[in-house]
Coordinates of C-alpha atoms (C1' of nucleotides) in Angstrom, one line a residue:
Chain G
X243 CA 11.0 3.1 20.4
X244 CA 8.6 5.7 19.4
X245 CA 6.6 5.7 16.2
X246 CA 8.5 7.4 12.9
X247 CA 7.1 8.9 10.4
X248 CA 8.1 10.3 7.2
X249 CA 6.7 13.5 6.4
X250 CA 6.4 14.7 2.9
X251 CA 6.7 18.6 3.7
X252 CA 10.2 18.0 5.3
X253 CA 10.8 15.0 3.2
X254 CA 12.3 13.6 6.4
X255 CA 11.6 10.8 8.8
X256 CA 10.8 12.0 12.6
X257 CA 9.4 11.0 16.0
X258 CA 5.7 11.6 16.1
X259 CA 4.3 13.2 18.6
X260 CA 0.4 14.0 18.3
X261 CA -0.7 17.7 19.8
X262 CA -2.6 16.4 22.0
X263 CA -1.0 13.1 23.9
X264 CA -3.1 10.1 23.1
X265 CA -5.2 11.4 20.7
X266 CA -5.0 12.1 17.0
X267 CA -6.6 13.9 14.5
X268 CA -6.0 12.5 10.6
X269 CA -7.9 14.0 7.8
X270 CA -7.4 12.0 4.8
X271 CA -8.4 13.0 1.3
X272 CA -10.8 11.0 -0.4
X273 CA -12.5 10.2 -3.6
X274 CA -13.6 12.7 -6.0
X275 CA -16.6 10.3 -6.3
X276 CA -16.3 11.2 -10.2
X277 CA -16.6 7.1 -11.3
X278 CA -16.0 3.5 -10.1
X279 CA -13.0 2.9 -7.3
X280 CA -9.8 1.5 -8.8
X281 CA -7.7 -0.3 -7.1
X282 CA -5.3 2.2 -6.5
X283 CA -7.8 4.3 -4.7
X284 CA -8.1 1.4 -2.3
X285 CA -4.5 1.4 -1.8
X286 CA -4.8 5.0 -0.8
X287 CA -7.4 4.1 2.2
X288 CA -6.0 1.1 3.0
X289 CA -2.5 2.6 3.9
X290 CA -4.3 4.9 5.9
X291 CA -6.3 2.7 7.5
X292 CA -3.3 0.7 8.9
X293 CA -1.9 3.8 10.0
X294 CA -5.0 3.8 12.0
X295 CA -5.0 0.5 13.5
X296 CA -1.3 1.1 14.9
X297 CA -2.2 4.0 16.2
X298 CA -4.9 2.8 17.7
X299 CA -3.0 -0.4 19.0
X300 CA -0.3 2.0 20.6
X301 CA -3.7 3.6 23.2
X302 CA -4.1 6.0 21.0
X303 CA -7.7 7.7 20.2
X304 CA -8.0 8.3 16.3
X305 CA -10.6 10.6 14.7
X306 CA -10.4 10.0 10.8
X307 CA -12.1 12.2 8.7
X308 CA -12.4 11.5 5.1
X309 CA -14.0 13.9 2.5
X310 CA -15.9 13.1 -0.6
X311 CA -15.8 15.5 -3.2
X312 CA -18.6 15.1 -5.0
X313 CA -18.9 18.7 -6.9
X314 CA -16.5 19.4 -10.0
X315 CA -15.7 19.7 -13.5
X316 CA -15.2 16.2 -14.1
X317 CA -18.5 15.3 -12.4
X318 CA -20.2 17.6 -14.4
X319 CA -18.6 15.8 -17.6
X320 CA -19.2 12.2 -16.6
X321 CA -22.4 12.8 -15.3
X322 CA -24.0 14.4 -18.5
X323 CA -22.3 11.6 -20.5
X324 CA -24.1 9.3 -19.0
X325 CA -27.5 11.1 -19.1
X326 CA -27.9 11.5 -15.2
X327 CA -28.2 14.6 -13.0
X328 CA -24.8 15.0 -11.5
X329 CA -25.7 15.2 -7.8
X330 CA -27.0 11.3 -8.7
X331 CA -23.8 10.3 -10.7
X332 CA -21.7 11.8 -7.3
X333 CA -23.7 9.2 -5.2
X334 CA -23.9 6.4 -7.3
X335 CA -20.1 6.5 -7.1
X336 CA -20.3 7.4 -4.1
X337 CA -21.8 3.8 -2.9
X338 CA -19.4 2.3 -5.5
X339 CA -16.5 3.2 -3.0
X340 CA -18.2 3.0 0.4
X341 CA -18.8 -0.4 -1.2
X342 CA -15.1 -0.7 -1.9
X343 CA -13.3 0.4 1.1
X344 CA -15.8 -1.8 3.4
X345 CA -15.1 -5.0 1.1
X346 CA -10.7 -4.8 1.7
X347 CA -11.4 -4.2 5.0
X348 CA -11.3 -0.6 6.1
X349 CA -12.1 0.5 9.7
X350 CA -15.2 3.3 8.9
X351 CA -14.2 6.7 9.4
X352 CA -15.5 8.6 12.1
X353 CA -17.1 11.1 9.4
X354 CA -17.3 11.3 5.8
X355 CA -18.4 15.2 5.2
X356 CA -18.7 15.8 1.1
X357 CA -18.0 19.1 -0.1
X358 CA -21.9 20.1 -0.7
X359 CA -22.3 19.7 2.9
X360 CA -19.9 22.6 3.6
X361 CA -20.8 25.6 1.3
X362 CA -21.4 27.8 4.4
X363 CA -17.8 26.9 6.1
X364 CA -16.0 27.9 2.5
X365 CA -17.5 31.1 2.1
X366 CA -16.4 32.2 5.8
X367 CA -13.1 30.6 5.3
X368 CA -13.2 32.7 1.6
X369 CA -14.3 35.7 3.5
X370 CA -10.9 35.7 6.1
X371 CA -8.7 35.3 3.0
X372 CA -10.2 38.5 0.9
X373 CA -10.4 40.2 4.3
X374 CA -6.6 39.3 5.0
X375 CA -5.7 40.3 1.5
X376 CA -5.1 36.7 0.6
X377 CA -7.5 37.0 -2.1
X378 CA -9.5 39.2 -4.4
X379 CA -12.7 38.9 -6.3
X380 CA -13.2 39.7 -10.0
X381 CA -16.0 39.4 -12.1
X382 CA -18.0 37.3 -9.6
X383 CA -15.1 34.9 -8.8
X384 CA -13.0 34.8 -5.8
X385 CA -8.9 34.1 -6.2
X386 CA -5.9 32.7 -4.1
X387 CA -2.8 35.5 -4.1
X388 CA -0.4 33.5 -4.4
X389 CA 2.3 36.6 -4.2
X390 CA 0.7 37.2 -0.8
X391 CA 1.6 34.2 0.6
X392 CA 5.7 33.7 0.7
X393 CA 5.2 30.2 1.9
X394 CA 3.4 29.1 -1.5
X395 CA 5.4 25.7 -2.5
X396 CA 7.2 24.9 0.4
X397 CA 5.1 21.7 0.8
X398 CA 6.2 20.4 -2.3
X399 CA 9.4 22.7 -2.6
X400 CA 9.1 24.7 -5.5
X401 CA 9.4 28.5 -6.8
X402 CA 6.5 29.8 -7.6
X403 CA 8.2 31.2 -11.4
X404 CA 8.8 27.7 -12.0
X405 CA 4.9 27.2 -11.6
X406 CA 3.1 26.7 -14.5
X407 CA -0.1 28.9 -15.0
X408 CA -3.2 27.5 -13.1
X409 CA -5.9 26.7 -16.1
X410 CA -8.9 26.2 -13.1
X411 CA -9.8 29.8 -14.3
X412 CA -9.2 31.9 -16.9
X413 CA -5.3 33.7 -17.4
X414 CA -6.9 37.2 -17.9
X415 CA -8.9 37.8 -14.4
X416 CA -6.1 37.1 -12.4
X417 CA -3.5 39.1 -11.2
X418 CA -0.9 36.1 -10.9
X419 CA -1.1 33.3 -13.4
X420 CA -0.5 30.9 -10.6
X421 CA -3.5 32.4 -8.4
X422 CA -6.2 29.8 -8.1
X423 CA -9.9 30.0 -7.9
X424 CA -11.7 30.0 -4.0
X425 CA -14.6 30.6 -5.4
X426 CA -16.0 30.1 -9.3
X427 CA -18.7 32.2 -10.3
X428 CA -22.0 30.6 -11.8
X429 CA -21.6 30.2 -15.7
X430 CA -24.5 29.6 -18.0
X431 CA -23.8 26.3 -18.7
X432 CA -23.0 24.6 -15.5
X433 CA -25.5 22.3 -14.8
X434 CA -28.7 22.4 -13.0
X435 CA -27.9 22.3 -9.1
X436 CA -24.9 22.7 -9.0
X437 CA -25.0 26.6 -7.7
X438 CA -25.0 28.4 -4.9
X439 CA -25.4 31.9 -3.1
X440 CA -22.3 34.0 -2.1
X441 CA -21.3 37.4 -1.1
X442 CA -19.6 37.6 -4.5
X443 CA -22.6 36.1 -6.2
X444 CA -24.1 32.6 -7.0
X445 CA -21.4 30.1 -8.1
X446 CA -19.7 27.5 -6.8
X447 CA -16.9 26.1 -5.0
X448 CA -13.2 25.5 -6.3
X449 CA -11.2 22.4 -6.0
X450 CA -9.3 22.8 -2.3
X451 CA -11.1 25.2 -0.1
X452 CA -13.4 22.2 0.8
X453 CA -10.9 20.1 2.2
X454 CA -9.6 23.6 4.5
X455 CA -12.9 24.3 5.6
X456 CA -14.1 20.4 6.4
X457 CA -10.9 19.8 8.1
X458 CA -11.1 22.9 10.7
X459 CA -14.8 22.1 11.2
X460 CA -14.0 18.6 12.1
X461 CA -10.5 18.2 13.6
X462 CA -10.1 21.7 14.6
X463 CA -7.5 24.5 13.1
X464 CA -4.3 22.8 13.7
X465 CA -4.4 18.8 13.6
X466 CA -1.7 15.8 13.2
X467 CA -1.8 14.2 10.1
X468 CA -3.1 14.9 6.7
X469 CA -2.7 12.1 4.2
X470 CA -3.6 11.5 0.7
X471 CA -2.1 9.9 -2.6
X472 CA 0.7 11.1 -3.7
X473 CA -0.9 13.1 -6.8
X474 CA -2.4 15.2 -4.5
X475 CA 0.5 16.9 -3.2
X476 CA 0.5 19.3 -5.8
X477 CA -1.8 21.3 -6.3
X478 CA -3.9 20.5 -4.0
X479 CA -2.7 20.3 -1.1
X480 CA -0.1 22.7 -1.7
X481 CA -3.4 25.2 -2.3
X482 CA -4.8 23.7 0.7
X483 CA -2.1 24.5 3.2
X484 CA -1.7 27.8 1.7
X485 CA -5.6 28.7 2.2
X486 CA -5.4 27.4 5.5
X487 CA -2.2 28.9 6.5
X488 CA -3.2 32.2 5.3
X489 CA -6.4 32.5 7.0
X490 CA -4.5 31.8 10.5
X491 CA -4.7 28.1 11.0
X492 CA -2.1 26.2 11.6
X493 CA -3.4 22.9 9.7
X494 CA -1.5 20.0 9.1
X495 CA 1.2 19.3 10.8
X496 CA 2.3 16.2 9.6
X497 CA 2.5 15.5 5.6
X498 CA 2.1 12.1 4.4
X499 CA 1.4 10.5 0.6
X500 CA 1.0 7.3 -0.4
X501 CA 2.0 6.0 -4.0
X502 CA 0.9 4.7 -6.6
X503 CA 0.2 1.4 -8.2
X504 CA 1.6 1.0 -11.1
X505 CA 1.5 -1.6 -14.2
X506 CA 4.6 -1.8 -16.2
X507 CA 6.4 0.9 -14.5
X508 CA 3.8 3.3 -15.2
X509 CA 1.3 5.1 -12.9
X510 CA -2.1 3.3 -13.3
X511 CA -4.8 5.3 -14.8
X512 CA -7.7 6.1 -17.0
X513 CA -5.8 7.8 -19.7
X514 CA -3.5 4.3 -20.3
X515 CA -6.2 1.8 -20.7
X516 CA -5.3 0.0 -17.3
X517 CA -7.4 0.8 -14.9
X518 CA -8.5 -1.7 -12.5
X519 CA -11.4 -1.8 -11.0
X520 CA -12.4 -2.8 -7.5
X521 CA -15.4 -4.9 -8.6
X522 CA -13.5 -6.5 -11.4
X523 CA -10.7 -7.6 -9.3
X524 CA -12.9 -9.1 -6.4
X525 CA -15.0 -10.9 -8.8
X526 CA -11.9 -13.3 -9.2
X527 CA -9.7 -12.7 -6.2
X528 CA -10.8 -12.3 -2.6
X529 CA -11.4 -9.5 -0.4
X530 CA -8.5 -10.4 2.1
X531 CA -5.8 -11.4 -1.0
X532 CA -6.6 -7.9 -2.3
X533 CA -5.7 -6.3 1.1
X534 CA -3.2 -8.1 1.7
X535 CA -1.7 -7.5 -1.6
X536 CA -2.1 -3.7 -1.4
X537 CA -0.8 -3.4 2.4
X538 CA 2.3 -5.8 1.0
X539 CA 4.3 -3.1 -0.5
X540 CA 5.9 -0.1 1.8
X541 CA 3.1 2.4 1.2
X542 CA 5.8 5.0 -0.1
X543 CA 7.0 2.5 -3.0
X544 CA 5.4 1.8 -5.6
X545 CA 3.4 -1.3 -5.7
X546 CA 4.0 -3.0 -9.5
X547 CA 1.0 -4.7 -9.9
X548 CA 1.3 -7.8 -12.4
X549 CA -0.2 -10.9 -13.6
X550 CA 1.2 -13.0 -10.6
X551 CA 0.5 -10.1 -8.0
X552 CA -3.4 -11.6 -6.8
X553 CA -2.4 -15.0 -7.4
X554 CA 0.9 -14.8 -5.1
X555 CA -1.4 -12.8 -2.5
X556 CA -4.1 -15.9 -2.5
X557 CA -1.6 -18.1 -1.7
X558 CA 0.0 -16.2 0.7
X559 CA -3.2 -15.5 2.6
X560 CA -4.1 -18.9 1.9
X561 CA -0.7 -19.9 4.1
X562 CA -1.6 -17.3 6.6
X563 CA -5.2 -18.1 7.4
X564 CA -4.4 -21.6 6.8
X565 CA -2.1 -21.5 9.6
X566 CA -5.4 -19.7 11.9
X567 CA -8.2 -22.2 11.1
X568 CA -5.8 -25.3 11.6
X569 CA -4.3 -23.8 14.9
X570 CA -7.5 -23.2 15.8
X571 CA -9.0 -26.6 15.4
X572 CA -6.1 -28.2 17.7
X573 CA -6.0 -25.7 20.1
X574 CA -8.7 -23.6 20.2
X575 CA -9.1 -19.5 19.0
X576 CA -7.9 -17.4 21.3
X577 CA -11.2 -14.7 22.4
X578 CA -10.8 -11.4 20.6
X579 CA -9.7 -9.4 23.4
X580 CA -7.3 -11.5 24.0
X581 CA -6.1 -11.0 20.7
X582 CA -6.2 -6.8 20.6
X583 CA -4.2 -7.4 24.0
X584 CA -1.5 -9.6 23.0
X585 CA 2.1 -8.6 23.4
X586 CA 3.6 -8.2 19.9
X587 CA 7.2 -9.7 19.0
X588 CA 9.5 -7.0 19.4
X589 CA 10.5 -6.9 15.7
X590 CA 7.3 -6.6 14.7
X591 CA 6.7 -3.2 16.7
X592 CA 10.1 -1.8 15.4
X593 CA 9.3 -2.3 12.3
X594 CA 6.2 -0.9 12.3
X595 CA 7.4 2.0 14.0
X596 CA 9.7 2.3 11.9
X597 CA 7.3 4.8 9.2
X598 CA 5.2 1.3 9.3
X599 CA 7.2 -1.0 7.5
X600 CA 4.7 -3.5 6.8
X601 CA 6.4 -5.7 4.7
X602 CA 9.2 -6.3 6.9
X603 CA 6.3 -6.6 9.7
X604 CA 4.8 -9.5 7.6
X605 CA 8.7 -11.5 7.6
X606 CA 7.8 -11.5 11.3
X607 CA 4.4 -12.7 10.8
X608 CA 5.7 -15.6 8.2
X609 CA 8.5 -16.7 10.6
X610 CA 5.7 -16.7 13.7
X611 CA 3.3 -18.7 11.2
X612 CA 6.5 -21.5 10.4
X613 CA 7.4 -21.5 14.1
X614 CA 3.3 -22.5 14.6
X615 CA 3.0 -25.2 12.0
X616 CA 6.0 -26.6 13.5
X617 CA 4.6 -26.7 17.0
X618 CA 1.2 -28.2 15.1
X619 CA 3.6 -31.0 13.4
X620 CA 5.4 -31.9 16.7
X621 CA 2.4 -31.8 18.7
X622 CA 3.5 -28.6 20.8
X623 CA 0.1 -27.5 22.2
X624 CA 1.8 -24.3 24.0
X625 CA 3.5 -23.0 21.5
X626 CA 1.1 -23.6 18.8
X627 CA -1.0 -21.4 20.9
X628 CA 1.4 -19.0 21.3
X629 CA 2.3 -18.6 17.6
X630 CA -1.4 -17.9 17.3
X631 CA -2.4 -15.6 19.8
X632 CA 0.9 -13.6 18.5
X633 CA -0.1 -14.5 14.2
X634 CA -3.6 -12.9 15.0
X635 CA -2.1 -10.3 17.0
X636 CA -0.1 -9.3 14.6
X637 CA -2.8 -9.8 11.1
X638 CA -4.9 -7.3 13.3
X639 CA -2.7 -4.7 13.5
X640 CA -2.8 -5.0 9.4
X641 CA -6.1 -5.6 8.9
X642 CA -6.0 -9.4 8.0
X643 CA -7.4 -11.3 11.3
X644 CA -8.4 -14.2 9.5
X645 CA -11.1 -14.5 12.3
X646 CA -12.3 -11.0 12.1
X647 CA -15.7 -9.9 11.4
X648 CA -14.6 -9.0 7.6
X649 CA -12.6 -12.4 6.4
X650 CA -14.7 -15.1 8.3
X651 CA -16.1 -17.2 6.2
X652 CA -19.4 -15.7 4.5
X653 CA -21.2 -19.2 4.4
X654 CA -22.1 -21.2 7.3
X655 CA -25.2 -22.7 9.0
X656 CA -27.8 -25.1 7.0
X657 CA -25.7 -25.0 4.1
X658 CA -22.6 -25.4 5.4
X659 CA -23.8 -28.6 7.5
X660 CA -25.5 -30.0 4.8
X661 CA -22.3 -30.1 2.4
X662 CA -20.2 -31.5 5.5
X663 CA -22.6 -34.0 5.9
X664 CA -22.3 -34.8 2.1
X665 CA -18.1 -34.1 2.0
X666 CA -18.0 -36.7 4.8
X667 CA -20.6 -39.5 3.4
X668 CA -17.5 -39.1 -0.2
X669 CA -14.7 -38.9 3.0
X670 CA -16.1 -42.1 4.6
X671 CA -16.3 -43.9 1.2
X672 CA -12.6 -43.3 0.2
X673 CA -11.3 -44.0 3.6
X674 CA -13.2 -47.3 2.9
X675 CA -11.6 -47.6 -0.3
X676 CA -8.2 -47.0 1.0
X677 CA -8.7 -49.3 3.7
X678 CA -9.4 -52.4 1.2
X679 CA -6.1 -50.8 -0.7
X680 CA -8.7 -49.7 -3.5
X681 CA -6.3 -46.7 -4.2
X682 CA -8.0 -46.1 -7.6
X683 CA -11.2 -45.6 -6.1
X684 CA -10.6 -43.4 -3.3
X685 CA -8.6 -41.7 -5.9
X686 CA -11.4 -41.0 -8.0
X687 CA -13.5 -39.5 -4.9
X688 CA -10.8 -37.3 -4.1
X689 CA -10.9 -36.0 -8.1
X690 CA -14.2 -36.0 -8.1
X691 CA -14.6 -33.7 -5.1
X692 CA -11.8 -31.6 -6.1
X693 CA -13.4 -30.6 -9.3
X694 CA -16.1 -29.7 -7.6
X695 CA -14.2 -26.8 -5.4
X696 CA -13.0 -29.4 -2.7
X697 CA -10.2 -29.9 -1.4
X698 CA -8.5 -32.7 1.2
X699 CA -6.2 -32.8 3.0
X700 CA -5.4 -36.0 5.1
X701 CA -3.9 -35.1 8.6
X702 CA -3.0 -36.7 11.7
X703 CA -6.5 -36.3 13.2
X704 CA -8.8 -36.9 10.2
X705 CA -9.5 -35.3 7.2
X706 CA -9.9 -32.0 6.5
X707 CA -12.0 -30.4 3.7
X708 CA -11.8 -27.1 2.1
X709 CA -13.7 -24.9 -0.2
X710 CA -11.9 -23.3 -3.0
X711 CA -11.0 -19.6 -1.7
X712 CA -12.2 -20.6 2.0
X713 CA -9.7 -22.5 4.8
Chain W
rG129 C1' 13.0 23.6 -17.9
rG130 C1' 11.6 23.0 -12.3
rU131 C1' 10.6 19.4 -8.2
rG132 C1' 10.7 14.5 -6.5
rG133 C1' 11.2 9.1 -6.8
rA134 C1' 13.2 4.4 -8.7
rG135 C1' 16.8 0.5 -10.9
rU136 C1' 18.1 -6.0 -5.9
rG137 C1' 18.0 -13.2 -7.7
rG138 C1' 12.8 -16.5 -12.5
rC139 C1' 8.8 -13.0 -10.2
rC140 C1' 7.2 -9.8 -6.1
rG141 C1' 9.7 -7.2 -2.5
rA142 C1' 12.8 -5.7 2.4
rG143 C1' 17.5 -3.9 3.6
rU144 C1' 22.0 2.9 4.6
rG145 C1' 29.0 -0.1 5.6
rG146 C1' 30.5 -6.3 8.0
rC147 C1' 25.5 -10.4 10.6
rU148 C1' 19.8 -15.5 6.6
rA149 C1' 15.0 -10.4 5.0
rG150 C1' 10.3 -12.6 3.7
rG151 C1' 6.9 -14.6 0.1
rC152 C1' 5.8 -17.0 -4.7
rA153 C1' 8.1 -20.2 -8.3
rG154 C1' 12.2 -24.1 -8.9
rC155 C1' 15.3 -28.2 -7.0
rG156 C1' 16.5 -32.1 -3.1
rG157 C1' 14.7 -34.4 1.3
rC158 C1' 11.0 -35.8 5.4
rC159 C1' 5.8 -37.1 5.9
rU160 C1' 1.9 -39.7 2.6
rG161 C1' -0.5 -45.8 -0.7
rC162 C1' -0.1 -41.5 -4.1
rA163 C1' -1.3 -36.6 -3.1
rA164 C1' -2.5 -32.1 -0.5
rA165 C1' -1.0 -29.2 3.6
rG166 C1' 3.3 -28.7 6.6
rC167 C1' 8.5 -29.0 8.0
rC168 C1' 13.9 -29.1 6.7
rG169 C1' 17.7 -28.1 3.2
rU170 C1' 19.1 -25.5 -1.3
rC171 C1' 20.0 -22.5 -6.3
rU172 C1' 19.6 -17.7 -9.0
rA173 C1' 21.1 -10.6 -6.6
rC174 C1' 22.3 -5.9 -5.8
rA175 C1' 21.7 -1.0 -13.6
rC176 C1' 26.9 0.4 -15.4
rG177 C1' 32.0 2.7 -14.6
rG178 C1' 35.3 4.8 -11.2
rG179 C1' 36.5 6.1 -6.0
rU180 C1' 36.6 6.0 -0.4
rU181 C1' 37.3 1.8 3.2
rC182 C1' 40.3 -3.7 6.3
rG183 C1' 35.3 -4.4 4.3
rA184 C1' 30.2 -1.2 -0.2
rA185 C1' 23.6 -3.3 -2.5
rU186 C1' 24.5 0.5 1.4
rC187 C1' 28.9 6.3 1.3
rC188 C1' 31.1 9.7 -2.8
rC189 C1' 31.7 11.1 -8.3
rG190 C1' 30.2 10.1 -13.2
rU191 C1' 27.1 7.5 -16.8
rC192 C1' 22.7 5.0 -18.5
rU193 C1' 17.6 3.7 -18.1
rC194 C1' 12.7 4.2 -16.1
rC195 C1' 8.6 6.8 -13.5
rA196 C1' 5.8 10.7 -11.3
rC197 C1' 4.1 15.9 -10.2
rC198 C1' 4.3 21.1 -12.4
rU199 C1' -3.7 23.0 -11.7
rC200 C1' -8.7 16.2 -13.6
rC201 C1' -5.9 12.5 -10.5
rA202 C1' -5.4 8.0 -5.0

RNA sequence: GGUGGAGUGGCCGAGUGGCUAGGCAGCGGCCUGCAAAGCCGUCUACACGGGUUCGAAUCCCGUCUCCACCUCCA
């Protein structure tokens, strides 16, 4: 079976087939770096990014571009609300997401152009579409024809007359309310920095010819996959496409959005109060729980997120990476390249081909883990190991190798070894105190310890002690 | 008004005509001094009304409810 996909321009799931066999070319539309990452931004990337891994896990070579959009309106606004030039505001958000998208996980792109960058790539990309009579200047600014272009709305299939007017420019220059602005020209009050030369005069960029122009420069006029969240599909990349399209390149030829996560139904954003913040998530759940939570729902559904959402992903990655360290300790980790060469169970690989069905991939992955304590409780060395060669196997492919650089555990050395000496000085007392049938004191040791963060468990080869939110 | 999506058990969430999704929570059991972890078993479903079919969560018709996009959005 070949990897499906479901592609939002034909609304249809097909065979992929990259232009190029065994490599592919994804551009994926990133942050407009206008404030803090939300969880739902992470969503975006880390859909993406397991879209990555499988690809990559199939042989195949992956270049991932993802933009920043760090010019616009909204910078503008945010930036002089909070007193700071807006080129630092851009950055400082910048970070915030970098910060982000490395904390759940995310493979690094191969490059992250921004939309400053590329001034020089929109105005020749500009040029082609007022050459080509795709679009017209007036007053200084530079237009989209929409009328010129007969495919306008097929990616998300509408009429154009059942467009509403585009407000990125004013009604009164433009011969079509629906055209939209290439290029804007320079207003008094825009703010310092934020112009730039053009054959049409100083101004500055519009909202989607960056993406056009960043993705031929880097992935070439025609590529495989464009991605995105599903907000984005119109207008902008509806205007994309058309830009591109119109200037001769064939551009995306795959279409796909992810959605959104929502609270009570509703789409999560600014505007409802219920925004959640990456930082303000992690500083109560972990990295891993918050991946695993977001790569939990079919990236085309909606992922309802609730007050039981984190703390059902904590003890589900608690099961899972429980399952790896105690493997581990009875029968050793398999090496890493084992690992990223492991045959994967059948089901697993249809379902991820299958337009990658992760949820139904991690069923697999829980009946592999409850085959593998099994095997641990009957003392089956072989197929413990198997269970865990195939469990990490499989967590890679998502992301969530409990033994990858990302989730291994942060602490370790001196201070590590100096709490296990201490843990085991409290674990030699109570198995003291248990031997005498003292049951109230080795009772109290175990409390004690466990309001301290520690946790025991009492197994067929010792005890084992855990840190709260480690294995 | 246009375009698109959704309604599954206490919760999350798969599933396109017959075969156990899975997890969390609950209940019973095994293990344990008691726990924890783990294993085994088990309960609660397909928004509503019709229809097609030997058989429908799944296909068709109708109804209700919810959500998103329609130029800030991931």
């Amino acid at each position: 079976m070949t990897l499906r996909l479901f592609d939002s321009a034909t609304r249809s799931v097909g065979d992929f087939a990259p232009r190029v066999p065994g490599k592919v070319g994804i551009y994926l539309c990133g942050a407009t770096v206008q404030s803090a990452p939300h969880i739902g931004h992470m969503r975006a990337a880390v859909a993406f990014d397991v879209l990555r891994r499988w690809l990559q896990r199939g042989g195949t070579e992956v270049t991932m571009i993802r933009n920043v959009t760090d010019v616009g309106d909204t910078i503008f606004a945010k930036a002089e609300a909070a007193g700071v030039p807006w080129w630092e505001w851009a950055l400082r958000n910048e970070r915030l997401f970098t910060a982000g998208y490395d904390a759940v996980g995310n493979l690094p792109p191969a490059y992250e152009p921004r939309a400053t960058g590329h001034i020089p790539e929109m105005l020749v990309l500009i040029a082609q579409l007022v050459e080509g009579g795709h679009a017209y200047e007036r007053d200084g600014s530079v237009y989209f024809d929409v009328r010129s272009f007969p495919a306008y709305g097929s990616l998300t299939n509408q009429a154009l007359e059942d467009l509403a007017p585009a407000e990125d420019s004013p009604e009164a220059a433009k011969r079509d309310a629906r055209d939209f602005a290439l290029w804007k020209a320079a207003k008094a009050d825009d703010p310092a920095g934020a112009t730039w030369g053009s054959p049409w005069g100083p101004g500055r960029p519009g909202w989607h010819i960056e993406c056009s122009a960043m993705a031929r420069r880097y992935l070439g006029e025609s590529f495989d996959i464009h991605g995105g969240g599903l907000d984005l599909r119109f207008p902008h990349h509806e205007n994309e496409q058309a830009q591109s399209r119109a200037a001769g390149d064939g551009f995306a030829r795959l279409w796909m959005h992810s959605a959104w996560v929502t609270q009570g139904g509703a789409k999560m954003s600014k505007s409802l109060g219920n925004t959640l913040l990456v930082d303000a998530v992690l500083a109560e759940h972990s990295a891993a729980a918050l991946r695993l939570a977001l790569v939990g729902v079919h990236y085309r559904s909606m992922l309802e997120y609730g007050d039981a959402t984190m703390d059902d992903a904590e003890a589900t990655w608690a099961r899972l990476s429980g399952f790896v360290t105690r493997a581990g300790e009875s029968v050793g980790q398999p090496e890493a390249r084992a690992v990223a060469s492991a045959t994967l169970p059948e089901a697993f690989v249809e379902a991820m081909d299958d337009d990658l069905a992760v949820p139904r991939a991690l069923a697999i992955i829980h009946e592999a883990v409850t085959e593998g304590n099994a095997a641990l409780a009957s003392g089956d060395a072989e197929a413990a190991a198997a269970a865990l060669l195939a469990v990490r196997a499989m967590l890679d492919v998502l992301g969530l190798d409990p033994e990858a650089e990302p989730w291994r555990s942060a602490t370790g050395g001196a201070p590590l070894d100096a709490l296990d000496a201490l843990v085991r000085a409290e674990i030699d007392a109570r198995a003291a105190a248990r031997a005498a049938k003292d049951w109230a004191t080795a009772d109290a040791i175990r409390d004690r310890l466990a309001a301290a963060g520690i946790t025991l468990e009492d197994g067929q080869e010792g005890v084992r002690w855990t840190l709260a939110g480690e294995r």
